JSON list of N, CA and C in Angstrom, two decimals:
[
{"chain": "L", "resi": 331, "resn": "THR", "atom": "N", "xyz": [0.94, -1.24, -0.26]},
{"chain": "L", "resi": 331, "resn": "THR", "atom": "CA", "xyz": [-0.02, 0.10, 0.17]},
{"chain": "L", "resi": 331, "resn": "THR", "atom": "C", "xyz": [1.06, 1.26, 0.34]},
{"chain": "L", "resi": 332, "resn": "VAL", "atom": "N", "xyz": [0.36, 2.33, -1.01]},
{"chain": "L", "resi": 332, "resn": "VAL", "atom": "CA", "xyz": [1.33, 3.34, -1.01]},
{"chain": "L", "resi": 332, "resn": "VAL", "atom": "C", "xyz": [0.33, 4.53, -0.65]},
{"chain": "L", "resi": 333, "resn": "ASP", "atom": "N", "xyz": [0.09, 5.29, -0.05]},
{"chain": "L", "resi": 333, "resn": "ASP", "atom": "CA", "xyz": [-0.63, 6.08, 0.72]},
{"chain": "L", "resi": 333, "resn": "ASP", "atom": "C", "xyz": [-1.97, 5.84, 0.12]},
{"chain": "L", "resi": 334, "resn": "GLY", "atom": "N", "xyz": [-2.57, 4.74, 1.09]},
{"chain": "L", "resi": 334, "resn": "GLY", "atom": "CA", "xyz": [-3.68, 4.29, 0.52]},
{"chain": "L", "resi": 334, "resn": "GLY", "atom": "C", "xyz": [-4.23, 3.29, -0.78]},
{"chain": "L", "resi": 335, "resn": "ILE", "atom": "N", "xyz": [-3.45, 3.37, -1.58]},
{"chain": "L", "resi": 335, "resn": "ILE", "atom": "CA", "xyz": [-3.27, 2.77, -3.04]},
{"chain": "L", "resi": 335, "resn": "ILE", "atom": "C", "xyz": [-2.93, 1.69, -2.77]},
{"chain": "L", "resi": 336, "resn": "ILE", "atom": "N", "xyz": [-3.97, 0.48, -3.24]},
{"chain": "L", "resi": 336, "resn": "ILE", "atom": "CA", "xyz": [-3.66, -0.83, -3.18]},
{"chain": "L", "resi": 336, "resn": "ILE", "atom": "C", "xyz": [-3.69, -1.27, -4.72]},
{"chain": "L", "resi": 337, "resn": "VAL", "atom": "N", "xyz": [-2.51, -1.93, -5.18]},
{"chain": "L", "resi": 337, "resn": "VAL", "atom": "CA", "xyz": [-2.33, -2.81, -6.43]},
{"chain": "L", "resi": 337, "resn": "VAL", "atom": "C", "xyz": [-2.31, -4.49, -6.06]},
{"chain": "L", "resi": 338, "resn": "LYS", "atom": "N", "xyz": [-3.07, -5.54, -6.20]},
{"chain": "L", "resi": 338, "resn": "LYS", "atom": "CA", "xyz": [-2.90, -6.83, -6.22]},
{"chain": "L", "resi": 338, "resn": "LYS", "atom": "C", "xyz": [-1.90, -7.43, -7.53]},
{"chain": "L", "resi": 339, "resn": "ASP", "atom": "N", "xyz": [-1.84, -8.68, -6.83]},
{"chain": "L", "resi": 339, "resn": "ASP", "atom": "CA", "xyz": [-1.00, -9.25, -8.03]},
{"chain": "L", "resi": 339, "resn": "ASP", "atom": "C", "xyz": [0.18, -8.64, -8.65]},
{"chain": "L", "resi": 340, "resn": "ILE", "atom": "N", "xyz": [1.16, -8.63, -7.50]},
{"chain": "L", "resi": 340, "resn": "ILE", "atom": "CA", "xyz": [2.07, -7.41, -8.27]},
{"chain": "L", "resi": 340, "resn": "ILE", "atom": "C", "xyz": [3.32, -8.65, -7.58]},
{"chain": "L", "resi": 341, "resn": "ARG", "atom": "N", "xyz": [4.41, -9.41, -8.50]},
{"chain": "L", "resi": 341, "resn": "ARG", "atom": "CA", "xyz": [5.27, -10.07, -8.39]},
{"chain": "L", "resi": 341, "resn": "ARG", "atom": "C", "xyz": [6.48, -9.28, -7.59]},
{"chain": "L", "resi": 342, "resn": "ALA", "atom": "N", "xyz": [7.23, -10.16, -6.36]},
{"chain": "L", "resi": 342, "resn": "ALA", "atom": "CA", "xyz": [8.34, -9.70, -5.77]},
{"chain": "L", "resi": 342, "resn": "ALA", "atom": "C", "xyz": [9.25, -9.09, -7.05]},
{"chain": "L", "resi": 343, "resn": "ASN", "atom": "N", "xyz": [10.04, -7.87, -6.24]},
{"chain": "L", "resi": 343, "resn": "ASN", "atom": "CA", "xyz": [10.85, -7.62, -6.76]},
{"chain": "L", "resi": 343, "resn": "ASN", "atom": "C", "xyz": [10.42, -6.32, -7.98]},
{"chain": "L", "resi": 344, "resn": "GLN", "atom": "N", "xyz": [9.25, -6.57, -8.78]},
{"chain": "L", "resi": 344, "resn": "GLN", "atom": "CA", "xyz": [8.51, -5.87, -9.97]},
{"chain": "L", "resi": 344, "resn": "GLN", "atom": "C", "xyz": [8.55, -4.18, -9.69]},
{"chain": "L", "resi": 345, "resn": "LYS", "atom": "N", "xyz": [8.65, -3.63, -10.58]},
{"chain": "L", "resi": 345, "resn": "LYS", "atom": "CA", "xyz": [8.53, -2.44, -10.76]},
{"chain": "L", "resi": 345, "resn": "LYS", "atom": "C", "xyz": [6.71, -1.81, -10.97]},
{"chain": "L", "resi": 346, "resn": "LEU", "atom": "N", "xyz": [6.60, -1.25, -10.22]},
{"chain": "L", "resi": 346, "resn": "LEU", "atom": "CA", "xyz": [5.02, -0.90, -10.24]},
{"chain": "L", "resi": 346, "resn": "LEU", "atom": "C", "xyz": [4.76, 0.56, -10.49]},
{"chain": "L", "resi": 347, "resn": "VAL", "atom": "N", "xyz": [4.22, 1.20, -11.25]},
{"chain": "L", "resi": 347, "resn": "VAL", "atom": "CA", "xyz": [4.30, 2.91, -11.49]},
{"chain": "L", "resi": 347, "resn": "VAL", "atom": "C", "xyz": [2.71, 2.92, -11.57]},
{"chain": "L", "resi": 348, "resn": "ILE", "atom": "N", "xyz": [2.63, 4.51, -10.50]},
{"chain": "L", "resi": 348, "resn": "ILE", "atom": "CA", "xyz": [1.11, 4.83, -11.02]},
{"chain": "L", "resi": 348, "resn": "ILE", "atom": "C", "xyz": [1.40, 6.18, -11.25]},
{"chain": "L", "resi": 349, "resn": "ASP", "atom": "N", "xyz": [0.71, 6.51, -12.52]},
{"chain": "L", "resi": 349, "resn": "ASP", "atom": "CA", "xyz": [1.25, 7.39, -13.14]},
{"chain": "L", "resi": 349, "resn": "ASP", "atom": "C", "xyz": [0.26, 8.74, -12.76]},
{"chain": "L", "resi": 350, "resn": "GLY", "atom": "N", "xyz": [0.08, 9.41, -12.20]},
{"chain": "L", "resi": 350, "resn": "GLY", "atom": "CA", "xyz": [-0.80, 10.30, -12.05]},
{"chain": "L", "resi": 350, "resn": "GLY", "atom": "C", "xyz": [-1.31, 11.55, -13.62]},
{"chain": "L", "resi": 351, "resn": "VAL", "atom": "N", "xyz": [-0.25, 11.69, -14.07]},
{"chain": "L", "resi": 351, "resn": "VAL", "atom": "CA", "xyz": [-0.15, 12.67, -15.30]},
{"chain": "L", "resi": 351, "resn": "VAL", "atom": "C", "xyz": [-1.05, 12.12, -16.30]},
{"chain": "L", "resi": 352, "resn": "GLU", "atom": "N", "xyz": [-0.58, 10.40, -17.12]},
{"chain": "L", "resi": 352, "resn": "GLU", "atom": "CA", "xyz": [-0.98, 9.86, -17.75]},
{"chain": "L", "resi": 352, "resn": "GLU", "atom": "C", "xyz": [-2.27, 9.03, -17.33]},
{"chain": "L", "resi": 353, "resn": "LYS", "atom": "N", "xyz": [-2.75, 8.97, -16.17]},
{"chain": "L", "resi": 353, "resn": "LYS", "atom": "CA", "xyz": [-3.75, 8.17, -15.05]},
{"chain": "L", "resi": 353, "resn": "LYS", "atom": "C", "xyz": [-3.82, 6.87, -16.01]},
{"chain": "L", "resi": 354, "resn": "ARG", "atom": "N", "xyz": [-2.43, 6.12, -15.68]},
{"chain": "L", "resi": 354, "resn": "ARG", "atom": "CA", "xyz": [-2.38, 4.81, -15.76]},
{"chain": "L", "resi": 354, "resn": "ARG", "atom": "C", "xyz": [-1.71, 4.04, -14.51]},
{"chain": "L", "resi": 355, "resn": "ILE", "atom": "N", "xyz": [-1.68, 2.64, -14.29]},
{"chain": "L", "resi": 355, "resn": "ILE", "atom": "CA", "xyz": [-0.59, 1.91, -13.40]},
{"chain": "L", "resi": 355, "resn": "ILE", "atom": "C", "xyz": [-0.37, 0.85, -13.92]},
{"chain": "L", "resi": 356, "resn": "TYR", "atom": "N", "xyz": [0.82, 1.08, -14.14]},
{"chain": "L", "resi": 356, "resn": "TYR", "atom": "CA", "xyz": [1.36, -0.29, -15.31]},
{"chain": "L", "resi": 356, "resn": "TYR", "atom": "C", "xyz": [2.49, -0.97, -14.05]},
{"chain": "L", "resi": 357, "resn": "THR", "atom": "N", "xyz": [3.05, -1.97, -14.82]},
{"chain": "L", "resi": 357, "resn": "THR", "atom": "CA", "xyz": [4.19, -2.63, -13.98]},
{"chain": "L", "resi": 357, "resn": "THR", "atom": "C", "xyz": [5.26, -2.48, -14.78]},
{"chain": "L", "resi": 358, "resn": "GLY", "atom": "N", "xyz": [6.85, -2.56, -14.37]},
{"chain": "L", "resi": 358, "resn": "GLY", "atom": "CA", "xyz": [7.92, -2.23, -15.58]},
{"chain": "L", "resi": 358, "resn": "GLY", "atom": "C", "xyz": [7.62, -3.07, -16.78]},
{"chain": "L", "resi": 359, "resn": "ASP", "atom": "N", "xyz": [6.87, -4.20, -16.84]},
{"chain": "L", "resi": 359, "resn": "ASP", "atom": "CA", "xyz": [7.09, -4.59, -18.22]},
{"chain": "L", "resi": 359, "resn": "ASP", "atom": "C", "xyz": [5.45, -4.29, -18.83]},
{"chain": "L", "resi": 360, "resn": "SER", "atom": "N", "xyz": [5.03, -3.11, -18.54]},
{"chain": "L", "resi": 360, "resn": "SER", "atom": "CA", "xyz": [3.99, -2.73, -19.42]},
{"chain": "L", "resi": 360, "resn": "SER", "atom": "C", "xyz": [2.55, -3.24, -18.94]},
{"chain": "L", "resi": 361, "resn": "VAL", "atom": "N", "xyz": [2.56, -3.82, -17.81]},
{"chain": "L", "resi": 361, "resn": "VAL", "atom": "CA", "xyz": [1.39, -4.55, -18.07]},
{"chain": "L", "resi": 361, "resn": "VAL", "atom": "C", "xyz": [0.17, -3.80, -17.07]},
{"chain": "L", "resi": 362, "resn": "ASN", "atom": "N", "xyz": [-0.86, -3.74, -17.99]},
{"chain": "L", "resi": 362, "resn": "ASN", "atom": "CA", "xyz": [-1.94, -2.62, -17.40]},
{"chain": "L", "resi": 362, "resn": "ASN", "atom": "C", "xyz": [-2.48, -3.07, -15.86]},
{"chain": "L", "resi": 363, "resn": "LYS", "atom": "N", "xyz": [-2.45, -2.63, -15.12]},
{"chain": "L", "resi": 363, "resn": "LYS", "atom": "CA", "xyz": [-2.89, -3.10, -13.26]},
{"chain": "L", "resi": 363, "resn": "LYS", "atom": "C", "xyz": [-3.97, -2.19, -12.81]},
{"chain": "L", "resi": 364, "resn": "TYR", "atom": "N", "xyz": [-4.16, -1.39, -13.62]},
{"chain": "L", "resi": 364, "resn": "TYR", "atom": "CA", "xyz": [-5.46, -0.36, -13.21]},
{"chain": "L", "resi": 364, "resn": "TYR", "atom": "C", "xyz": [-6.76, -1.39, -12.70]},
{"chain": "L", "resi": 365, "resn": "SER", "atom": "N", "xyz": [-6.97, -2.64, -13.30]},
{"chain": "L", "resi": 365, "resn": "SER", "atom": "CA", "xyz": [-8.24, -3.12, -12.69]},
{"chain": "L", "resi": 365, "resn": "SER", "atom": "C", "xyz": [-8.10, -3.81, -11.76]},
{"chain": "L", "resi": 366, "resn": "ASP", "atom": "N", "xyz": [-6.71, -4.05, -11.27]},
{"chain": "L", "resi": 366, "resn": "ASP", "atom": "CA", "xyz": [-6.03, -4.76, -10.02]},
{"chain": "L", "resi": 366, "resn": "ASP", "atom": "C", "xyz": [-5.69, -3.53, -9.13]},
{"chain": "L", "resi": 367, "resn": "ALA", "atom": "N", "xyz": [-6.32, -2.34, -9.27]},
{"chain": "L", "resi": 367, "resn": "ALA", "atom": "CA", "xyz": [-6.25, -1.49, -8.08]},
{"chain": "L", "resi": 367, "resn": "ALA", "atom": "C", "xyz": [-7.03, -1.04, -7.47]},
{"chain": "L", "resi": 368, "resn": "ILE", "atom": "N", "xyz": [-6.99, -0.80, -6.51]},
{"chain": "L", "resi": 368, "resn": "ILE", "atom": "CA", "xyz": [-8.08, 0.53, -4.82]},
{"chain": "L", "resi": 368, "resn": "ILE", "atom": "C", "xyz": [-7.03, 1.38, -5.04]},
{"chain": "L", "resi": 369, "resn": "LEU", "atom": "N", "xyz": [-7.98, 2.76, -5.46]},
{"chain": "L", "resi": 369, "resn": "LEU", "atom": "CA", "xyz": [-7.69, 3.82, -5.29]},
{"chain": "L", "resi": 369, "resn": "LEU", "atom": "C", "xyz": [-8.33, 4.57, -4.06]},
{"chain": "L", "resi": 370, "resn": "ARG", "atom": "N", "xyz": [-7.71, 5.23, -3.29]},
{"chain": "L", "resi": 370, "resn": "ARG", "atom": "CA", "xyz": [-8.16, 5.81, -2.19]},
{"chain": "L", "resi": 370, "resn": "ARG", "atom": "C", "xyz": [-9.20, 6.90, -2.76]},
{"chain": "L", "resi": 371, "resn": "ASP", "atom": "N", "xyz": [-10.03, 7.36, -2.32]},
{"chain": "L", "resi": 371, "resn": "ASP", "atom": "CA", "xyz": [-11.40, 7.94, -2.59]},
{"chain": "L", "resi": 371, "resn": "ASP", "atom": "C", "xyz": [-11.55, 8.18, -4.38]},
{"chain": "L", "resi": 372, "resn": "ASN", "atom": "N", "xyz": [-11.56, 6.78, -4.75]},
{"chain": "L", "resi": 372, "resn": "ASN", "atom": "CA", "xyz": [-11.50, 6.52, -6.30]},
{"chain": "L", "resi": 372, "resn": "ASN", "atom": "C", "xyz": [-10.92, 7.65, -7.42]},
{"chain": "L", "resi": 373, "resn": "ARG", "atom": "N", "xyz": [-9.59, 8.00, -6.94]},
{"chain": "L", "resi": 373, "resn": "ARG", "atom": "CA", "xyz": [-9.27, 8.69, -7.65]},
{"chain": "L", "resi": 373, "resn": "ARG", "atom": "C", "xyz": [-7.45, 8.71, -7.60]},
{"chain": "L", "resi": 374, "resn": "PHE", "atom": "N", "xyz": [-6.61, 9.31, -8.11]},
{"chain": "L", "resi": 374, "resn": "PHE", "atom": "CA", "xyz": [-5.20, 9.28, -8.67]},
{"chain": "L", "resi": 374, "resn": "PHE", "atom": "C", "xyz": [-5.13, 9.92, -7.37]},
{"chain": "L", "resi": 375, "resn": "PRO", "atom": "N", "xyz": [-3.70, 10.20, -6.93]},
{"chain": "L", "resi": 375, "resn": "PRO", "atom": "CA", "xyz": [-3.15, 11.00, -5.47]},
{"chain": "L", "resi": 375, "resn": "PRO", "atom": "C", "xyz": [-2.87, 12.40, -5.97]},
{"chain": "L", "resi": 376, "resn": "VAL", "atom": "N", "xyz": [-3.68, 13.27, -5.13]},
{"chain": "L", "resi": 376, "resn": "VAL", "atom": "CA", "xyz": [-3.40, 14.51, -5.44]},
{"chain": "L", "resi": 376, "resn": "VAL", "atom": "C", "xyz": [-2.80, 15.47, -4.50]},
{"chain": "L", "resi": 377, "resn": "LEU", "atom": "N", "xyz": [-1.58, 16.37, -4.66]},
{"chain": "L", "resi": 377, "resn": "LEU", "atom": "CA", "xyz": [-0.90, 16.99, -3.64]},
{"chain": "L", "resi": 377, "resn": "LEU", "atom": "C", "xyz": [-1.24, 18.18, -3.43]},
{"chain": "L", "resi": 378, "resn": "SER", "atom": "N", "xyz": [-1.60, 18.68, -1.77]},
{"chain": "L", "resi": 378, "resn": "SER", "atom": "CA", "xyz": [-1.51, 19.87, -2.21]},
{"chain": "L", "resi": 378, "resn": "SER", "atom": "C", "xyz": [-0.01, 21.06, -1.82]},
{"chain": "L", "resi": 379, "resn": "PRO", "atom": "N", "xyz": [0.07, 22.23, -1.94]},
{"chain": "L", "resi": 379, "resn": "PRO", "atom": "CA", "xyz": [1.30, 22.85, -1.96]},
{"chain": "L", "resi": 379, "resn": "PRO", "atom": "C", "xyz": [1.63, 22.52, -0.42]},
{"chain": "L", "resi": 380, "resn": "GLY", "atom": "N", "xyz": [2.99, 22.39, -0.34]},
{"chain": "L", "resi": 380, "resn": "GLY", "atom": "CA", "xyz": [3.80, 22.42, 1.25]},
{"chain": "L", "resi": 380, "resn": "GLY", "atom": "C", "xyz": [4.16, 21.37, 1.30]},
{"chain": "L", "resi": 381, "resn": "PRO", "atom": "N", "xyz": [4.67, 20.84, 2.67]},
{"chain": "L", "resi": 381, "resn": "PRO", "atom": "CA", "xyz": [5.22, 19.77, 3.01]},
{"chain": "L", "resi": 381, "resn": "PRO", "atom": "C", "xyz": [4.03, 18.47, 2.53]},
{"chain": "L", "resi": 382, "resn": "GLN", "atom": "N", "xyz": [4.57, 16.88, 2.77]},
{"chain": "L", "resi": 382, "resn": "GLN", "atom": "CA", "xyz": [3.98, 15.97, 1.99]},
{"chain": "L", "resi": 382, "resn": "GLN", "atom": "C", "xyz": [4.41, 14.82, 3.11]},
{"chain": "L", "resi": 383, "resn": "SER", "atom": "N", "xyz": [3.46, 14.12, 3.54]},
{"chain": "L", "resi": 383, "resn": "SER", "atom": "CA", "xyz": [3.67, 13.04, 4.24]},
{"chain": "L", "resi": 383, "resn": "SER", "atom": "C", "xyz": [2.65, 11.79, 3.90]},
{"chain": "L", "resi": 384, "resn": "ILE", "atom": "N", "xyz": [3.84, 10.90, 3.48]},
{"chain": "L", "resi": 384, "resn": "ILE", "atom": "CA", "xyz": [2.76, 9.38, 2.15]},
{"chain": "L", "resi": 384, "resn": "ILE", "atom": "C", "xyz": [3.47, 8.28, 2.92]},
{"chain": "L", "resi": 385, "resn": "GLN", "atom": "N", "xyz": [2.41, 7.51, 2.92]},
{"chain": "L", "resi": 385, "resn": "GLN", "atom": "CA", "xyz": [2.79, 6.37, 3.84]},
{"chain": "L", "resi": 385, "resn": "GLN", "atom": "C", "xyz": [2.88, 5.20, 3.11]},
{"chain": "L", "resi": 386, "resn": "ILE", "atom": "N", "xyz": [3.73, 4.18, 3.64]},
{"chain": "L", "resi": 386, "resn": "ILE", "atom": "CA", "xyz": [4.23, 2.94, 2.67]},
{"chain": "L", "resi": 386, "resn": "ILE", "atom": "C", "xyz": [3.86, 2.07, 4.04]},
{"chain": "L", "resi": 387, "resn": "SER", "atom": "N", "xyz": [3.43, 1.09, 3.49]},
{"chain": "L", "resi": 387, "resn": "SER", "atom": "CA", "xyz": [2.92, 0.04, 4.36]},
{"chain": "L", "resi": 387, "resn": "SER", "atom": "C", "xyz": [3.95, -1.01, 4.36]},
{"chain": "L", "resi": 388, "resn": "SER", "atom": "N", "xyz": [5.29, -1.32, 3.62]},
{"chain": "L", "resi": 388, "resn": "SER", "atom": "CA", "xyz": [6.15, -2.10, 3.84]},
{"chain": "L", "resi": 388, "resn": "SER", "atom": "C", "xyz": [7.12, -1.21, 4.20]},
{"chain": "L", "resi": 389, "resn": "THR", "atom": "N", "xyz": [8.11, -2.08, 5.05]},
{"chain": "L", "resi": 389, "resn": "THR", "atom": "CA", "xyz": [9.83, -1.65, 4.94]},
{"chain": "L", "resi": 389, "resn": "THR", "atom": "C", "xyz": [10.44, -2.42, 4.87]},
{"chain": "L", "resi": 390, "resn": "THR", "atom": "N", "xyz": [10.26, -3.05, 4.07]},
{"chain": "L", "resi": 390, "resn": "THR", "atom": "CA", "xyz": [10.71, -4.27, 3.26]},
{"chain": "L", "resi": 390, "resn": "THR", "atom": "C", "xyz": [11.32, -3.90, 1.31]},
{"chain": "L", "resi": 391, "resn": "HIS", "atom": "N", "xyz": [10.65, -2.81, 1.28]},
{"chain": "L", "resi": 391, "resn": "HIS", "atom": "CA", "xyz": [10.22, -2.72, -0.28]},
{"chain": "L", "resi": 391, "resn": "HIS", "atom": "C", "xyz": [11.11, -1.64, -0.32]},
{"chain": "L", "resi": 392, "resn": "ASP", "atom": "N", "xyz": [11.79, -1.18, -1.43]},
{"chain": "L", "resi": 392, "resn": "ASP", "atom": "CA", "xyz": [12.17, 0.01, -1.73]},
{"chain": "L", "resi": 392, "resn": "ASP", "atom": "C", "xyz": [11.20, 0.88, -2.81]},
{"chain": "L", "resi": 393, "resn": "ALA", "atom": "N", "xyz": [11.06, 2.22, -2.67]},
{"chain": "L", "resi": 393, "resn": "ALA", "atom": "CA", "xyz": [9.87, 2.94, -3.02]},
{"chain": "L", "resi": 393, "resn": "ALA", "atom": "C", "xyz": [11.05, 4.34, -3.57]},
{"chain": "L", "resi": 394, "resn": "TRP", "atom": "N", "xyz": [10.63, 4.80, -4.66]},
{"chain": "L", "resi": 394, "resn": "TRP", "atom": "CA", "xyz": [10.64, 5.92, -5.67]},
{"chain": "L", "resi": 394, "resn": "TRP", "atom": "C", "xyz": [9.78, 6.68, -5.68]},
{"chain": "L", "resi": 395, "resn": "LEU", "atom": "N", "xyz": [9.69, 7.73, -5.42]},
{"chain": "L", "resi": 395, "resn": "LEU", "atom": "CA", "xyz": [8.74, 8.77, -5.77]},
{"chain": "L", "resi": 395, "resn": "LEU", "atom": "C", "xyz": [9.09, 10.09, -6.23]},
{"chain": "L", "resi": 396, "resn": "TYR", "atom": "N", "xyz": [8.25, 10.23, -7.39]},
{"chain": "L", "resi": 396, "resn": "TYR", "atom": "CA", "xyz": [8.99, 11.29, -8.13]},
{"chain": "L", "resi": 396, "resn": "TYR", "atom": "C", "xyz": [7.38, 12.11, -8.51]},
{"chain": "L", "resi": 397, "resn": "TYR", "atom": "N", "xyz": [7.25, 13.70, -8.24]},
{"chain": "L", "resi": 397, "resn": "TYR", "atom": "CA", "xyz": [6.36, 14.96, -8.51]},
{"chain": "L", "resi": 397, "resn": "TYR", "atom": "C", "xyz": [6.34, 15.36, -9.56]},
{"chain": "L", "resi": 398, "resn": "GLN", "atom": "N", "xyz": [5.09, 15.78, -9.93]},
{"chain": "L", "resi": 398, "resn": "GLN", "atom": "CA", "xyz": [5.53, 16.20, -11.38]},
{"chain": "L", "resi": 398, "resn": "GLN", "atom": "C", "xyz": [4.40, 17.59, -11.18]},
{"chain": "L", "resi": 399, "resn": "PRO", "atom": "N", "xyz": [4.29, 18.87, -11.37]},
{"chain": "L", "resi": 399, "resn": "PRO", "atom": "CA", "xyz": [3.43, 19.42, -10.82]},
{"chain": "L", "resi": 399, "resn": "PRO", "atom": "C", "xyz": [2.75, 19.92, -12.04]},
{"chain": "L", "resi": 400, "resn": "ILE", "atom": "N", "xyz": [1.07, 19.83, -11.80]},
{"chain": "L", "resi": 400, "resn": "ILE", "atom": "CA", "xyz": [0.21, 20.21, -13.29]},
{"chain": "L", "resi": 400, "resn": "ILE", "atom": "C", "xyz": [-0.66, 21.37, -12.74]},
{"chain": "L", "resi": 401, "resn": "TYR", "atom": "N", "xyz": [-0.81, 22.10, -13.64]},
{"chain": "L", "resi": 401, "resn": "TYR", "atom": "CA", "xyz": [-1.64, 23.23, -12.51]},
{"chain": "L", "resi": 401, "resn": "TYR", "atom": "C", "xyz": [-2.80, 23.19, -13.80]},
{"chain": "L", "resi": 402, "resn": "VAL", "atom": "N", "xyz": [-4.05, 22.82, -13.26]},
{"chain": "L", "resi": 402, "resn": "VAL", "atom": "CA", "xyz": [-5.25, 22.92, -13.80]},
{"chain": "L", "resi": 402, "resn": "VAL", "atom": "C", "xyz": [-6.03, 24.46, -13.93]}
]
């Protein structure tokens, strides 16, 4: 779980991408995982300006988080 987002059926050491710009969830081998995802509040993450706290449920996995500001 990353910030309330759950994605089922991910293999060990498999890269997972949650792309809020393209509105896609996929693995490193480009397998579409959107149907296996449970999004918090049924939407992609949104960050407000200022400091952020993102919860990750596992301490045994590496996580890299990237942010790209989008102004609507």
